[in-house]
């Protein structure tokens, strides 16, 4: 039994105690024990094998009764206390607790009052509106629980790219720090920069092939690993503490390129490439490129593409959505790169709800090599976000003028993120709007209008001559809020007619617009502003870190990006 498995039993005890209504001190103790066990660097099984019960008792925080439970688990695979608790509570309670949004009290009520003992029962009860009879059970919570059932069934939810990337980077750094590892890379949807990621796919090449086992052993012991799902000689699948799964594969150097291509996917892209290979009498798989039994490539990813007569296709567009045809015709688009970005056209400052001053933001922007920054603080109606009155705007603009006079080679642009009011009018009068370099118009209220009304509202705003950019066009928040109903084809049409840009908001939980509307905008010749919407200096990096990749997935080229324009050209465009 692994530390992760022991920890999981202790955690289950904590959850069941909660349902039982045990004092919180007791619950916390089990949670803490679960963490100690999960975090311990050596397998408790090994410690116990070497030093017996005494070795367990020597661990910090582990007393007699816990040692007994661990000993029992290690020797019999069972835990009496856990079984006993489970038997004392309604059947199916753990299944209910696995639903995100379900608290211990609700789970108990649902089980006892509504006679619900499985996810199926629970879904039926929700369908039949039987939950409404329970105390404190509003429509919002019911909707959340319904969504939670889907997550519980799936076992895990897709994660926003930003979260997954952070987790993967820690794992990759730990892998690269191992002396046995020659190279470690991410593959899968993460490398393709999909806006959400199902699981992490990591590849390593060992310095010596016989090191594979040592690398596996080290990987499954990393602090973020909660549970080992499967483990073989060259592959391990683990569940991470963050709730995400990760697959690690150890690959021989001569096959690394082929494996990297294969595990980057997408599956549809792989199948199309494999078919191109078949037509040339080649076999292409994760082990290499073969003619008959002869290996003709596989060390570098480029050898896979070369074998089928194609240039290397950037990972972000490997979806079999036209990239192979484009590559065949020599018409692969040049995609925007982080280094093409010259500035940021939507950031906040302490003038509204930002946490950094204009000066601090400018220092950070210059460190990124930018030439300009547009401070788009909120407009007057958005009181909760410190929206600026017309008088405050005057003061802010005086400050910007002063700073602009004192700096060289950088320009602060006057901007605002102006609310689009319910009727499509804007939150400042035209006379005030005329005083900005950049006006980002955004919807921050009334997300529930029907599609026709929401589309009308936004196109009305886009037709205001002072508007430069439509901010976060769909309002989606990954994993929290769906896009509000809006006809993007119509929005793109009006943006083209009016010469307006659409935003790709690079906040990792937004990435709004998403890839398909971006491609539609590209086809229509509509400019994209890749904005950080930063509320502090560090968040300026959202653009190079997530925004550029998200734009590449939408086939966006550097010529289509408003903030890839050098300052002089941007100013010409803004003030013709
Ligand atoms: P995800 O994890 O749902 O965000 O998406 P992916 O694309 O990372 O998918 P995943 O983790 O199931 O598999 C990683 C890659 O492995 C996938 O992009 C392509 C490759 N792959 C997986 N299954 C197959 C398959 O049946 N055939 C082929 N040709 N490739 C596959
Ligand atoms: Ca994956
Ligand atoms: Ca996978
Ligand atoms: Zn906004």
Coordinates of C-alpha atoms and ligand atoms in Angstrom, one line a residue:
X1 CA 0.0 0.0 0.0
X2 CA 1.4 3.4 -1.0
X3 CA 1.5 6.5 1.2
X4 CA -1.1 8.0 -1.2
X5 CA -3.5 5.1 -0.5
X6 CA -3.0 5.3 3.3
X7 CA -3.5 9.0 3.2
X8 CA -6.7 8.6 1.2
X9 CA -8.2 6.3 3.9
X10 CA -7.3 8.8 6.6
X11 CA -8.9 11.5 4.6
X12 CA -12.0 9.4 4.1
X13 CA -12.3 8.9 7.8
X14 CA -12.1 12.7 8.2
X15 CA -15.0 13.2 5.7
X16 CA -17.2 10.5 7.3
X17 CA -16.5 12.0 10.8
X18 CA -17.7 15.3 9.4
X19 CA -21.0 13.7 8.2
X20 CA -21.4 12.1 11.6
X21 CA -21.1 15.6 13.1
X22 CA -17.9 14.9 15.0
X23 CA -16.2 17.9 16.7
X24 CA -14.1 19.7 14.2
X25 CA -10.9 19.2 16.2
X26 CA -11.1 15.5 15.5
X27 CA -11.8 16.0 11.8
X28 CA -8.8 18.4 11.5
X29 CA -6.6 15.8 13.2
X30 CA -7.4 13.2 10.5
X31 CA -6.9 15.8 7.7
X32 CA -3.5 16.7 9.2
X33 CA -2.5 13.0 9.5
X34 CA -3.5 12.4 5.9
X35 CA -1.3 15.2 4.8
X36 CA 1.7 14.0 7.0
X37 CA 1.4 10.6 5.4
X38 CA 1.1 11.9 1.9
X39 CA 4.0 14.2 2.3
X40 CA 6.4 11.7 3.8
X41 CA 9.4 11.2 1.6
X42 CA 9.8 7.5 2.2
X43 CA 7.1 4.8 1.7
X44 CA 5.6 4.0 5.1
X45 CA 5.5 0.4 3.9
X46 CA 9.3 0.4 3.7
X47 CA 9.7 2.1 7.1
X48 CA 7.3 -0.5 8.6
X49 CA 9.2 -3.4 7.0
X50 CA 12.5 -2.1 8.3
X51 CA 11.6 -0.8 11.8
X52 CA 8.1 -2.2 12.6
X53 CA 5.5 -0.2 14.6
X54 CA 8.3 1.8 16.3
X55 CA 9.3 3.3 13.0
X56 CA 5.7 4.5 12.5
X57 CA 5.5 6.0 15.9
X58 CA 8.7 7.9 15.3
X59 CA 6.9 9.9 12.5
X60 CA 5.9 13.4 13.5
X61 CA 2.3 13.7 14.6
X62 CA 1.6 9.9 14.6
X63 CA 0.4 8.5 17.9
X64 CA -0.6 5.0 19.1
X65 CA -4.1 4.9 17.5
X66 CA -2.9 6.1 14.1
X67 CA 0.0 3.8 14.1
X68 CA -2.4 0.9 14.7
X69 CA -4.5 2.0 11.8
X70 CA -1.5 2.3 9.5
X71 CA -0.2 -1.1 10.7
X72 CA -3.6 -2.6 10.0
X73 CA -3.7 -1.1 6.5
X74 CA -0.2 -2.3 5.7
X75 CA -0.8 -5.8 6.9
X76 CA -4.4 -6.4 5.9
X77 CA -5.2 -3.7 3.4
X78 CA -8.2 -2.7 5.6
X79 CA -9.0 -0.3 8.4
X80 CA -11.6 -1.3 11.0
X81 CA -12.3 2.2 12.2
X82 CA -13.1 3.3 8.6
X83 CA -15.3 0.3 7.9
X84 CA -17.2 0.9 11.2
X85 CA -17.8 4.5 10.4
X86 CA -19.0 3.7 6.9
X87 CA -21.4 1.1 8.3
X88 CA -22.8 3.6 10.8
X89 CA -23.8 6.1 8.0
X90 CA -26.3 5.8 5.2
X91 CA -25.4 3.7 2.2
X92 CA -23.8 5.5 -0.7
X93 CA -22.7 8.5 1.4
X94 CA -19.2 8.6 0.0
X95 CA -20.5 8.6 -3.6
X96 CA -22.5 11.7 -2.7
X97 CA -19.6 13.4 -0.9
X98 CA -17.6 13.1 -4.2
X99 CA -19.9 15.6 -5.8
X100 CA -18.2 19.0 -5.9
X101 CA -20.4 21.5 -4.0
X102 CA -21.8 18.8 -1.7
X103 CA -21.2 19.5 2.0
X104 CA -21.3 16.9 4.7
X105 CA -24.6 18.2 6.2
X106 CA -26.3 18.3 2.8
X107 CA -25.1 14.8 1.9
X108 CA -26.6 13.4 5.1
X109 CA -29.9 15.2 4.6
X110 CA -30.1 14.1 0.9
X111 CA -29.4 10.5 2.0
X112 CA -31.8 10.3 4.9
X113 CA -34.6 12.6 3.9
X114 CA -34.7 11.9 0.2
X115 CA -33.6 8.2 0.4
X116 CA -30.7 8.9 -2.1
X117 CA -27.9 6.4 -2.1
X118 CA -26.1 6.8 -5.4
X119 CA -25.3 9.4 -8.1
X120 CA -28.2 8.0 -10.2
X121 CA -30.6 8.4 -7.3
X122 CA -29.3 11.9 -6.7
X123 CA -29.6 13.0 -10.3
X124 CA -33.2 11.7 -10.3
X125 CA -34.0 13.7 -7.1
X126 CA -32.6 16.8 -8.7
X127 CA -34.6 16.2 -11.9
X128 CA -37.8 15.8 -9.9
X129 CA -37.1 19.0 -7.9
X130 CA -37.2 17.0 -4.7
X131 CA -34.1 18.9 -3.4
X132 CA -36.0 22.1 -3.2
X133 CA -37.7 20.8 0.0
X134 CA -34.4 20.8 1.9
X135 CA -33.3 23.8 4.0
X136 CA -31.0 26.4 2.4
X137 CA -31.3 24.7 -1.0
X138 CA -31.5 27.5 -3.6
X139 CA -31.6 27.2 -7.4
X140 CA -27.9 28.2 -7.6
X141 CA -26.8 25.4 -5.4
X142 CA -29.0 22.8 -7.2
X143 CA -27.4 23.9 -10.6
X144 CA -24.0 23.6 -9.1
X145 CA -24.7 20.1 -7.8
X146 CA -26.1 19.0 -11.1
X147 CA -22.8 20.1 -12.7
X148 CA -21.0 18.4 -9.9
X149 CA -22.6 15.1 -10.7
X150 CA -21.0 15.2 -14.2
X151 CA -17.6 16.0 -12.6
X152 CA -18.0 13.2 -10.1
X153 CA -18.9 10.7 -12.9
X154 CA -16.0 11.8 -15.0
X155 CA -13.7 11.3 -12.0
X156 CA -12.1 14.7 -12.8
X157 CA -12.8 17.9 -14.5
X158 CA -10.8 19.6 -17.2
X159 CA -8.5 22.3 -15.8
X160 CA -7.9 25.8 -17.1
X161 CA -4.6 25.9 -19.1
X162 CA -3.2 28.4 -16.5
X163 CA -3.6 26.0 -13.6
X164 CA -2.4 22.9 -15.6
X165 CA 0.7 24.8 -16.9
X166 CA 1.8 25.8 -13.4
X167 CA 1.4 22.3 -12.1
X168 CA 3.3 20.8 -15.1
X169 CA 6.1 23.2 -14.8
X170 CA 6.8 22.1 -11.2
X171 CA 6.8 18.5 -12.2
X172 CA 9.1 19.1 -15.2
X173 CA 11.5 21.1 -13.1
X174 CA 11.7 18.2 -10.6
X175 CA 12.2 15.7 -13.4
X176 CA 14.9 17.8 -15.0
X177 CA 16.7 18.1 -11.6
X178 CA 17.1 14.3 -11.5
X179 CA 20.6 13.3 -12.5
X180 CA 19.3 10.3 -14.5
X181 CA 17.1 12.5 -16.7
X182 CA 18.6 13.9 -20.0
X183 CA 15.4 15.7 -21.2
X184 CA 11.9 16.2 -19.9
X185 CA 9.0 17.8 -21.9
X186 CA 5.3 18.2 -21.8
X187 CA 3.1 16.8 -24.5
X188 CA -0.7 16.4 -24.9
X189 CA -3.3 19.2 -24.9
X190 CA -1.0 21.2 -22.6
X191 CA 1.7 21.5 -25.3
X192 CA -1.1 22.3 -27.8
X193 CA -2.1 25.1 -25.4
X194 CA -5.7 24.0 -25.3
X195 CA -7.7 26.3 -23.1
X196 CA -8.5 23.4 -20.8
X197 CA -6.5 20.3 -20.1
X198 CA -7.8 16.9 -19.2
X199 CA -4.6 15.3 -17.9
X200 CA -0.9 16.0 -18.1
X201 CA 1.3 14.0 -20.5
X202 CA 5.0 14.1 -19.6
X203 CA 7.9 12.5 -21.5
X204 CA 11.5 12.0 -20.4
X205 CA 14.6 10.5 -21.9
X206 CA 17.0 8.9 -19.4
X207 CA 20.7 9.3 -19.6
X208 CA 21.0 5.5 -19.6
X209 CA 18.1 3.2 -20.5
X210 CA 18.6 1.2 -17.4
X211 CA 17.8 4.4 -15.3
X212 CA 14.1 4.2 -16.3
X213 CA 13.1 2.4 -13.1
X214 CA 14.9 4.9 -10.9
X215 CA 13.1 7.8 -12.7
X216 CA 9.7 6.1 -12.3
X217 CA 10.4 5.6 -8.6
X218 CA 11.4 9.2 -8.1
X219 CA 8.4 10.5 -10.0
X220 CA 5.8 8.6 -8.1
X221 CA 7.4 9.9 -4.9
X222 CA 7.1 13.6 -5.9
X223 CA 5.3 15.7 -3.3
X224 CA 2.4 16.5 -5.7
X225 CA 1.6 12.9 -6.2
X226 CA -1.3 11.7 -4.2
X227 CA -2.0 8.3 -5.6
X228 CA -0.5 5.9 -8.1
X229 CA -3.1 4.8 -10.6
X230 CA -0.9 2.6 -12.7
X231 CA 2.8 1.9 -12.8
X232 CA 4.9 -0.1 -15.3
X233 CA 8.5 -0.1 -16.4
X234 CA 8.3 2.8 -18.7
X235 CA 5.0 4.4 -17.9
X236 CA 3.3 5.7 -14.7
X237 CA -0.1 7.3 -14.2
X238 CA -0.6 9.2 -11.1
X239 CA -3.3 11.4 -9.5
X240 CA -1.9 14.6 -8.3
X241 CA -2.8 16.4 -5.1
X242 CA -4.4 19.2 -7.2
X243 CA -6.9 16.6 -8.5
X244 CA -5.4 16.3 -11.9
X245 CA -3.9 13.1 -13.4
X246 CA -0.4 13.0 -15.0
X247 CA 1.1 10.3 -17.3
X248 CA 4.8 9.9 -17.4
X249 CA 6.6 8.0 -20.1
X250 CA 10.3 7.2 -20.3
X251 CA 11.4 7.1 -23.9
X252 CA 14.6 6.0 -25.5
X253 CA 16.5 9.0 -27.2
X254 CA 16.3 7.5 -30.6
X255 CA 12.4 7.5 -30.4
X256 CA 11.9 10.8 -28.5
X257 CA 10.8 12.8 -31.5
X258 CA 8.3 10.2 -32.6
X259 CA 6.9 9.9 -29.1
X260 CA 6.8 13.6 -28.6
X261 CA 4.8 14.0 -31.8
X262 CA 2.5 11.0 -31.0
X263 CA 1.7 12.1 -27.4
X264 CA 1.3 15.7 -28.3
X265 CA -1.6 14.7 -30.6
X266 CA -4.2 15.6 -31.2
X267 CA -5.4 12.1 -31.9
X268 CA -7.2 13.3 -35.0
X269 CA -3.9 15.0 -36.2
X270 CA -1.9 11.8 -35.5
X271 CA -4.3 9.6 -37.4
X272 CA -4.1 11.9 -40.5
X273 CA -0.3 12.0 -40.3
X274 CA -0.2 8.2 -40.0
X275 CA -2.4 7.9 -43.1
X276 CA -0.1 10.1 -45.1
X277 CA 2.7 7.8 -44.0
X278 CA 0.8 4.7 -45.1
X279 CA 0.4 6.2 -48.5
X280 CA 4.2 6.4 -48.7
X281 CA 4.7 2.9 -47.5
X282 CA 5.8 4.1 -44.0
X283 CA 4.7 3.1 -40.5
X284 CA 4.6 6.0 -38.1
X285 CA 3.9 5.4 -34.4
X286 CA 5.2 6.5 -31.0
X287 CA 8.4 4.3 -31.5
X288 CA 9.5 5.9 -34.7
X289 CA 9.2 6.1 -38.5
X290 CA 9.7 2.8 -40.2
X291 CA 9.9 1.4 -43.7
X292 CA 9.3 -2.2 -43.2
X293 CA 11.4 -3.1 -40.2
X294 CA 14.0 -0.4 -40.9
X295 CA 13.9 2.7 -38.7
X296 CA 14.2 5.8 -40.9
X297 CA 13.5 8.4 -38.2
X298 CA 12.3 9.2 -34.7
X299 CA 14.9 11.0 -32.8
X300 CA 13.6 14.5 -33.7
X301 CA 10.0 15.5 -34.1
X302 CA 10.9 17.1 -37.4
X303 CA 11.8 13.7 -38.9
X304 CA 8.2 12.6 -38.6
X305 CA 7.0 15.6 -40.6
X306 CA 9.9 15.2 -43.1
X307 CA 9.0 11.6 -43.7
X308 CA 5.6 12.6 -45.0
X309 CA 6.9 15.6 -46.9
X310 CA 5.7 18.3 -44.6
X311 CA 7.2 21.2 -42.8
X312 CA 7.0 21.1 -39.0
X313 CA 3.4 22.1 -38.0
X314 CA 3.3 24.2 -34.8
X315 CA 1.8 22.1 -31.9
X316 CA -1.0 24.6 -31.2
X317 CA -2.7 23.9 -34.5
X318 CA -2.3 20.1 -34.6
X319 CA -6.1 19.4 -34.5
X320 CA -6.6 18.1 -38.1
X321 CA -8.7 21.2 -38.7
X322 CA -7.0 22.2 -42.0
X323 CA -3.3 22.4 -40.8
X324 CA -2.3 19.3 -42.8
X325 CA -3.9 20.6 -46.0
X326 CA -2.3 24.0 -45.5
X327 CA 1.1 22.4 -44.8
X328 CA 0.8 20.2 -47.9
X329 CA 0.1 23.3 -50.1
X330 CA 3.0 25.2 -48.5
X331 CA 0.5 27.6 -47.0
X332 CA 1.0 27.1 -43.2
X333 CA 0.3 30.5 -41.6
X334 CA 3.0 32.3 -39.8
X335 CA 1.7 32.4 -36.2
X336 CA 2.1 35.2 -33.7
X337 CA 4.9 34.7 -31.1
X338 CA 5.3 36.2 -27.7
X339 CA 8.2 38.1 -29.0
X340 CA 6.0 39.9 -31.5
X341 CA 4.1 41.7 -28.8
X342 CA 5.0 45.3 -28.4
X343 CA 2.6 46.4 -25.6
X344 CA -0.5 45.8 -23.7
X345 CA -3.8 47.6 -24.4
X346 CA -5.8 46.7 -21.4
X347 CA -4.4 46.9 -17.9
X348 CA -5.7 48.4 -14.6
X349 CA -4.0 50.5 -12.0
X350 CA -4.6 51.7 -8.5
X351 CA -6.8 54.4 -10.0
X352 CA -9.5 51.7 -10.1
X353 CA -9.2 48.1 -8.8
X354 CA -5.6 47.4 -9.8
X355 CA -3.1 46.7 -7.1
X356 CA -0.1 48.4 -8.7
X357 CA 0.5 52.1 -9.5
X358 CA 1.0 53.3 -13.1
X359 CA 4.7 53.7 -12.4
X360 CA 5.1 50.1 -11.1
X361 CA 3.2 48.7 -14.1
X362 CA 5.4 50.7 -16.5
X363 CA 8.6 49.3 -14.9
X364 CA 7.2 45.7 -15.4
X365 CA 6.1 46.4 -18.9
X366 CA 9.5 47.8 -19.9
X367 CA 11.1 44.6 -18.4
X368 CA 9.0 42.6 -20.9
X369 CA 10.4 44.8 -23.7
X370 CA 7.2 46.6 -24.3
X371 CA 6.9 50.1 -25.9
X372 CA 3.5 51.1 -24.6
X373 CA 0.8 50.3 -22.0
X374 CA -2.8 51.4 -22.1
X375 CA -4.3 52.0 -18.6
X376 CA -7.9 51.0 -19.0
X377 CA -9.4 51.5 -15.5
X378 CA -13.1 50.9 -15.0
X379 CA -15.8 53.4 -15.8
X380 CA -18.1 55.3 -13.5
X381 CA -21.0 52.7 -13.1
X382 CA -18.7 49.9 -12.0
X383 CA -18.6 51.2 -8.4
X384 CA -17.5 47.8 -6.9
X385 CA -14.4 47.9 -9.1
X386 CA -13.6 51.5 -8.3
X387 CA -14.9 53.0 -11.5
X388 CA -13.6 56.5 -12.2
X389 CA -15.7 59.6 -12.2
X390 CA -15.1 62.2 -14.9
X391 CA -13.3 64.4 -12.4
X392 CA -11.0 61.5 -11.3
X393 CA -10.2 60.9 -15.0
X394 CA -9.0 64.4 -15.3
X395 CA -6.6 63.9 -12.4
X396 CA -5.5 60.5 -13.8
X397 CA -4.7 62.0 -17.2
X398 CA -2.7 64.8 -15.6
X399 CA -0.6 62.1 -13.9
X400 CA -0.1 60.2 -17.2
X401 CA 1.0 63.4 -18.9
X402 CA 3.5 64.1 -16.2
X403 CA 5.0 60.6 -16.3
X404 CA 5.0 60.5 -20.1
X405 CA 7.1 63.7 -20.1
X406 CA 9.6 62.1 -17.8
X407 CA 10.2 58.8 -19.7
X408 CA 11.9 58.0 -23.0
X409 CA 11.2 55.2 -25.4
X410 CA 7.9 54.3 -23.8
X411 CA 4.4 55.7 -24.0
X412 CA 1.6 55.5 -21.5
X413 CA -1.8 55.5 -23.3
X414 CA -4.9 56.9 -21.8
X415 CA -7.6 54.3 -21.8
X416 CA -10.7 53.0 -20.1
X417 CA -12.5 49.8 -19.8
X418 CA -16.0 51.3 -20.3
X419 CA -19.1 49.3 -19.3
X420 CA -21.6 48.6 -22.1
X421 CA -24.9 49.5 -20.5
X422 CA -28.0 47.4 -21.0
X423 CA -29.1 49.4 -24.1
X424 CA -25.7 49.3 -25.8
X425 CA -24.8 52.9 -24.8
X426 CA -21.5 53.5 -23.0
X427 CA -20.8 54.5 -19.5
X428 CA -19.1 57.8 -20.4
X429 CA -20.5 60.5 -22.6
X430 CA -19.0 60.8 -26.1
X431 CA -17.1 64.0 -25.1
X432 CA -15.3 62.1 -22.4
X433 CA -14.7 59.0 -24.6
X434 CA -13.0 61.3 -27.2
X435 CA -10.3 62.0 -24.7
X436 CA -8.9 58.5 -24.6
X437 CA -6.4 56.8 -26.9
X438 CA -8.0 53.4 -26.2
X439 CA -11.5 52.5 -25.3
X440 CA -12.1 48.9 -24.3
X441 CA -15.9 48.3 -24.2
X442 CA -17.0 45.4 -22.0
X443 CA -20.1 43.7 -20.7
X444 CA -20.0 43.4 -16.9
X445 CA -23.7 43.0 -16.2
X446 CA -27.0 41.4 -17.5
X447 CA -25.2 38.3 -18.9
X448 CA -28.6 36.7 -19.1
X449 CA -30.1 38.7 -21.9
X450 CA -31.2 36.4 -24.8
X451 CA -28.9 36.0 -27.7
X452 CA -30.6 38.6 -30.0
X453 CA -30.7 41.3 -27.3
X454 CA -27.1 40.7 -26.1
X455 CA -25.8 40.8 -29.7
X456 CA -27.7 44.0 -30.4
X457 CA -26.4 45.5 -27.2
X458 CA -22.8 44.8 -28.1
X459 CA -23.0 45.7 -31.8
X460 CA -24.6 49.0 -30.8
X461 CA -21.5 49.7 -28.6
X462 CA -19.1 48.6 -31.4
X463 CA -20.7 51.2 -33.7
X464 CA -19.8 54.0 -31.3
X465 CA -16.9 55.7 -33.1
X466 CA -14.8 56.0 -29.9
X467 CA -14.7 52.3 -29.1
X468 CA -11.4 50.6 -30.0
X469 CA -11.7 47.1 -28.7
X470 CA -14.5 44.8 -27.5
X471 CA -13.3 43.4 -24.1
X472 CA -13.6 39.7 -23.2
X473 CA -16.3 39.2 -25.9
X474 CA -18.1 36.2 -24.4
X475 CA -17.7 36.7 -20.7
X476 CA -16.8 33.1 -20.1
X477 CA -14.9 32.0 -17.0
X478 CA -13.4 28.6 -17.5
X479 CA -14.9 26.1 -15.1
X480 CA -17.2 28.7 -13.5
X481 CA -19.3 30.5 -16.0
X482 CA -20.2 29.7 -19.6
X483 CA -20.0 32.2 -22.4
X484 CA -23.1 34.4 -22.4
X485 CA -25.4 33.8 -25.5
X486 CA -24.1 36.0 -28.2
X487 CA -23.9 35.8 -32.0
X488 CA -20.1 36.0 -32.6
X489 CA -20.5 35.8 -36.4
X490 CA -22.5 39.0 -36.3
X491 CA -20.1 40.6 -33.8
X492 CA -17.2 39.8 -36.2
X493 CA -19.1 41.2 -39.1
X494 CA -19.8 44.5 -37.3
X495 CA -16.2 44.7 -36.1
X496 CA -15.0 44.4 -39.7
X497 CA -17.4 47.1 -40.9
X498 CA -16.4 49.5 -38.1
X499 CA -12.7 48.7 -38.1
X500 CA -12.8 47.6 -34.5
X501 CA -10.6 45.0 -32.7
X502 CA -11.7 42.1 -30.7
X503 CA -9.9 41.2 -27.5
X504 CA -8.2 37.9 -26.7
X505 CA -8.3 38.4 -22.9
X506 CA -5.3 36.4 -21.7
X507 CA -6.4 36.0 -18.1
X508 CA -5.9 32.2 -17.7
X509 CA -9.5 31.6 -16.6
X510 CA -10.9 33.6 -19.5
X511 CA -8.9 33.1 -22.7
X512 CA -11.8 34.9 -24.4
X513 CA -12.1 34.8 -27.5
X514 CA -11.5 31.1 -28.0
X515 CA -9.9 29.4 -30.9
X516 CA -12.8 29.0 -33.4
X517 CA -14.1 32.6 -33.2
X518 CA -10.4 33.7 -33.5
X519 CA -10.2 31.8 -36.8
X520 CA -13.4 33.4 -37.9
X521 CA -12.0 36.8 -37.1
X522 CA -8.9 36.0 -39.0
X523 CA -10.8 35.0 -42.1
X524 CA -12.8 38.3 -41.8
X525 CA -9.6 40.3 -41.4
X526 CA -10.6 41.6 -38.0
X527 CA -7.7 42.7 -35.7
X528 CA -7.1 41.0 -32.3
X529 CA -5.8 42.7 -29.2
X530 CA -4.1 40.2 -26.9
X531 CA -4.6 41.8 -23.5
X532 CA -3.5 40.8 -20.0
X533 CA -6.3 42.7 -18.2
X534 CA -3.6 42.8 -15.5
X535 CA -4.6 44.1 -12.1
X536 CA -1.0 43.8 -10.8
X537 CA 2.5 43.9 -12.3
X538 CA 3.1 40.1 -12.4
X539 CA 0.0 39.5 -14.4
X540 CA 1.4 41.4 -17.4
X541 CA 3.0 38.0 -18.2
X542 CA -0.4 36.5 -19.0
X543 CA 0.1 37.8 -22.6
X544 CA 3.4 36.0 -23.4
X545 CA 2.5 33.0 -21.2
X546 CA -1.0 32.2 -22.2
X547 CA -2.3 34.8 -24.7
X548 CA 0.2 34.2 -27.4
X549 CA -0.4 30.4 -27.4
X550 CA -4.2 30.9 -27.3
X551 CA -3.9 33.2 -30.3
X552 CA -1.7 30.7 -32.1
X553 CA -4.4 28.1 -31.6
X554 CA -6.7 30.5 -33.4
X555 CA -4.2 30.7 -36.3
X556 CA -3.6 34.4 -35.5
X557 CA -0.7 35.9 -37.3
X558 CA 1.5 38.8 -36.1
X559 CA -0.1 41.1 -38.8
X560 CA -3.5 40.5 -37.2
X561 CA -2.5 41.6 -33.7
X562 CA -3.2 45.2 -32.8
X563 CA -0.6 45.2 -30.0
X564 CA 2.1 43.7 -32.3
X565 CA 2.2 47.1 -34.0
X566 CA 5.1 49.3 -33.0
X567 CA 4.1 52.4 -31.1
X568 CA 4.3 54.8 -34.1
X569 CA 2.1 52.7 -36.3
X570 CA -0.4 52.1 -33.4
X571 CA -0.7 55.8 -32.9
X572 CA -1.3 56.4 -36.6
X573 CA -4.1 53.9 -36.4
X574 CA -5.6 55.2 -33.2
X575 CA -5.5 58.9 -34.3
X576 CA -5.6 58.9 -38.1
Ligands
LIG1 P1 -6.8 15.9 -22.8 O1 -5.9 15.2 -21.9 O2 -8.2 15.4 -22.8 O3 -6.8 17.4 -22.5 O4 -6.3 15.8 -24.3 P2 -5.0 15.1 -24.9 O5 -4.9 15.5 -26.3 O6 -3.8 15.5 -24.0 O7 -5.3 13.6 -24.9 P3 -4.7 12.3 -24.0 O8 -4.1 12.8 -22.7 O9 -5.8 11.4 -24.0 O10 -3.6 11.7 -25.0 C1 -2.4 12.4 -25.3 C2 -2.1 12.3 -26.7 O11 -1.8 10.9 -27.0 C3 -3.2 12.6 -27.6 O12 -3.3 14.0 -27.9 C4 -2.8 11.9 -28.9 C5 -2.2 10.6 -28.3 N1 -3.2 9.5 -28.4 C6 -3.9 9.1 -27.3 N2 -4.7 8.1 -27.7 C7 -4.5 7.9 -29.0 C8 -5.0 7.0 -30.0 O13 -5.9 6.1 -29.7 N3 -4.5 7.1 -31.3 C9 -3.6 8.0 -31.6 N4 -3.1 8.1 -32.8 N5 -3.1 8.9 -30.7 C10 -3.5 8.8 -29.4
LIG2 CA1 -3.6 14.9 -21.8
LIG3 CA1 -3.0 11.3 -21.0
LIG4 ZN1 -13.6 43.5 -17.7

